[in-house]
mmCIF file of C-alpha atoms in Angstrom:
data_model
loop_
_atom_site.group_PDB
_atom_site.id
_atom_site.type_symbol
_atom_site.label_atom_id
_atom_site.label_comp_id
_atom_site.label_asym_id
_atom_site.label_seq_id
_atom_site.Cartn_x
_atom_site.Cartn_y
_atom_site.Cartn_z
ATOM 1 C CA ASP A 1 123.507 106.739 76.311
ATOM 2 C CA GLY A 2 125.145 103.626 77.702
ATOM 3 C CA ILE A 3 121.907 101.820 78.633
ATOM 4 C CA LYS A 4 121.634 98.398 77.012
ATOM 5 C CA LYS A 5 117.859 98.594 76.568
ATOM 6 C CA GLY A 6 118.047 101.680 74.334
ATOM 7 C CA ASN A 7 117.403 105.415 74.488
ATOM 8 C CA VAL A 8 115.789 105.799 77.898
ATOM 9 C CA LEU A 9 114.117 109.166 77.406
ATOM 10 C CA SER A 10 112.642 108.296 73.993
ATOM 11 C CA VAL A 11 111.277 104.955 75.166
ATOM 12 C CA ALA A 12 109.871 106.552 78.345
ATOM 13 C CA GLN A 13 108.178 109.266 76.274
ATOM 14 C CA VAL A 14 106.375 106.674 74.144
ATOM 15 C CA ALA A 15 105.474 104.675 77.265
ATOM 16 C CA GLY A 16 104.016 107.788 78.895
ATOM 17 C CA ILE A 17 101.825 108.499 75.879
ATOM 18 C CA MET A 18 100.646 104.887 75.907
ATOM 19 C CA GLY A 19 100.000 105.171 79.658
ATOM 20 C CA ALA A 20 97.689 108.156 79.170
ATOM 21 C CA LYS A 21 95.788 106.382 76.423
ATOM 22 C CA SER A 22 95.449 103.214 78.546
ATOM 23 C CA CYS A 23 94.346 104.915 81.741
ATOM 24 C CA SER A 24 90.782 103.569 81.733
ATOM 25 C CA GLN A 25 92.123 100.028 81.304
ATOM 26 C CA ILE A 26 94.487 100.323 84.276
ATOM 27 C CA ILE A 27 92.505 102.267 86.900
ATOM 28 C CA PRO A 28 89.186 100.794 88.069
ATOM 29 C CA LEU A 29 86.131 103.007 87.478
ATOM 30 C CA CYS A 30 88.133 105.469 85.358
ATOM 31 C CA HIS A 31 85.990 105.893 82.258
ATOM 32 C CA PRO A 32 87.457 106.029 78.743
ATOM 33 C CA ILE A 33 87.585 109.507 77.227
ATOM 34 C CA ASN A 34 88.258 110.923 73.793
ATOM 35 C CA ILE A 35 91.801 112.266 74.166
ATOM 36 C CA SER A 36 92.715 114.836 71.514
ATOM 37 C CA LYS A 37 96.350 115.413 72.572
ATOM 38 C CA VAL A 38 99.010 113.801 74.751
ATOM 39 C CA SER A 39 102.514 115.156 75.082
ATOM 40 C CA VAL A 40 105.194 113.867 77.427
ATOM 41 C CA LYS A 41 108.381 115.832 77.937
ATOM 42 C CA LEU A 42 111.427 114.386 79.716
ATOM 43 C CA ASP A 43 114.387 116.546 80.693
ATOM 44 C CA LEU A 44 117.641 115.164 82.041
ATOM 45 C CA ALA A 45 119.073 117.325 84.830
ATOM 46 C CA GLU A 46 122.697 116.286 85.264
ATOM 47 C CA ASN A 47 124.589 116.846 88.521
ATOM 48 C CA ALA A 48 121.323 117.079 90.458
ATOM 49 C CA TYR A 49 122.616 114.685 93.125
ATOM 50 C CA GLU A 50 125.963 113.461 94.380
ATOM 51 C CA GLY A 51 127.040 109.893 93.676
ATOM 52 C CA PRO A 52 127.589 107.568 90.738
ATOM 53 C CA LEU A 53 124.252 108.333 89.113
ATOM 54 C CA CYS A 54 124.120 112.065 89.802
ATOM 55 C CA CYS A 55 121.193 113.109 87.654
ATOM 56 C CA SER A 56 117.439 113.344 87.670
ATOM 57 C CA VAL A 57 114.753 113.180 85.017
ATOM 58 C CA ASN A 58 111.964 115.743 85.143
ATOM 59 C CA ILE A 59 108.802 114.478 83.458
ATOM 60 C CA GLU A 60 105.866 116.626 82.401
ATOM 61 C CA ALA A 61 102.709 115.512 80.623
ATOM 62 C CA GLN A 62 99.974 117.531 78.985
ATOM 63 C CA VAL A 63 96.689 115.888 78.058
ATOM 64 C CA LYS A 64 93.732 117.472 76.265
ATOM 65 C CA CYS A 65 90.289 116.188 75.377
ATOM 66 C CA LYS A 66 87.075 117.434 73.886
ATOM 67 C CA GLY A 67 84.246 117.457 76.367
ATOM 68 C CA GLU A 68 83.546 118.460 79.927
ATOM 69 C CA THR A 69 85.550 115.811 81.699
ATOM 70 C CA GLY A 70 88.934 116.203 83.341
ATOM 71 C CA VAL A 71 92.081 114.461 82.186
ATOM 72 C CA GLU A 72 94.027 114.556 85.441
ATOM 73 C CA MET A 73 94.161 110.777 85.739
ATOM 74 C CA GLU A 74 95.445 110.453 82.185
ATOM 75 C CA ALA A 75 98.179 113.027 82.820
ATOM 76 C CA LEU A 76 99.166 111.380 86.114
ATOM 77 C CA SER A 77 99.217 107.988 84.389
ATOM 78 C CA ALA A 78 101.437 109.368 81.615
ATOM 79 C CA VAL A 79 103.992 110.725 84.083
ATOM 80 C CA SER A 80 103.871 107.616 86.283
ATOM 81 C CA ILE A 81 104.339 105.171 83.415
ATOM 82 C CA ALA A 82 107.156 107.286 81.940
ATOM 83 C CA ALA A 83 108.885 107.345 85.352
ATOM 84 C CA LEU A 84 108.443 103.589 85.794
ATOM 85 C CA THR A 85 109.939 103.063 82.341
ATOM 86 C CA VAL A 86 113.006 105.148 83.230
ATOM 87 C CA PHE A 87 113.328 103.142 86.448
ATOM 88 C CA ASP A 88 113.017 99.811 84.620
ATOM 89 C CA MET A 89 115.550 100.723 81.956
ATOM 90 C CA CYS A 90 118.114 102.100 84.446
ATOM 91 C CA LYS A 91 117.746 99.691 87.376
ATOM 92 C CA ALA A 92 120.834 97.717 86.329
ATOM 93 C CA VAL A 93 122.908 100.900 86.576
ATOM 94 C CA SER A 94 121.736 102.081 90.004
ATOM 95 C CA LYS A 95 119.715 100.711 92.897
ATOM 96 C CA ASN A 96 119.425 104.207 94.422
ATOM 97 C CA MET A 97 116.760 105.598 92.088
ATOM 98 C CA ARG A 98 113.497 106.965 93.408
ATOM 99 C CA ILE A 99 110.294 108.278 91.922
ATOM 100 C CA GLU A 100 108.873 111.309 93.691
ATOM 101 C CA GLY A 101 106.877 114.487 93.346
ATOM 102 C CA ILE A 102 104.168 113.336 90.940
ATOM 103 C CA ARG A 103 101.309 115.849 90.990
ATOM 104 C CA VAL A 104 98.904 117.860 88.890
ATOM 105 C CA VAL A 105 100.216 121.416 88.553
ATOM 106 C CA GLU A 106 97.560 122.990 86.326
ATOM 107 C CA LYS A 107 94.065 122.236 85.059
ATOM 108 C CA THR A 108 91.961 124.188 82.591
ATOM 109 C CA GLY A 109 88.353 123.627 81.582
ATOM 110 C CA GLY A 110 85.955 121.006 82.807
ATOM 111 C CA LYS A 111 83.229 121.261 85.426
ATOM 112 C CA SER A 112 85.548 122.365 88.247
ATOM 113 C CA GLY A 113 87.075 125.206 86.246
ATOM 114 C CA ASN A 114 90.674 126.396 85.991
ATOM 115 C CA TRP A 115 93.348 126.224 88.674
ATOM 116 C CA LYS A 116 97.133 126.259 88.979
ATOM 117 C CA ILE A 117 99.514 125.423 91.805
ATOM 118 C CA GLU A 118 101.224 128.563 93.059
#
């Protein structure tokens, strides 16, 4: 609330979904794939930091496809674009924002098999 451009988390969620679907158009040599599901979840964690804008937004994306290819780049694109959207919509409120900690935490299926960060 209070952001002139609209509901930040809702707009960022839609942007993240669009980012996953547009991955092959943004990243060179990233081939288009048949995505069957994209979900982007944004959670506001208030009082995470001290200062005038004392919150953080945790962003998680899940991407699924049919086939033997990975969707890591699509998931990373979803989170990155959602984070950039939050930044863009809130930059008038604070110049102290930062984007950090983007990573793949779990992968299932595909040629390389399953793995999860411990």
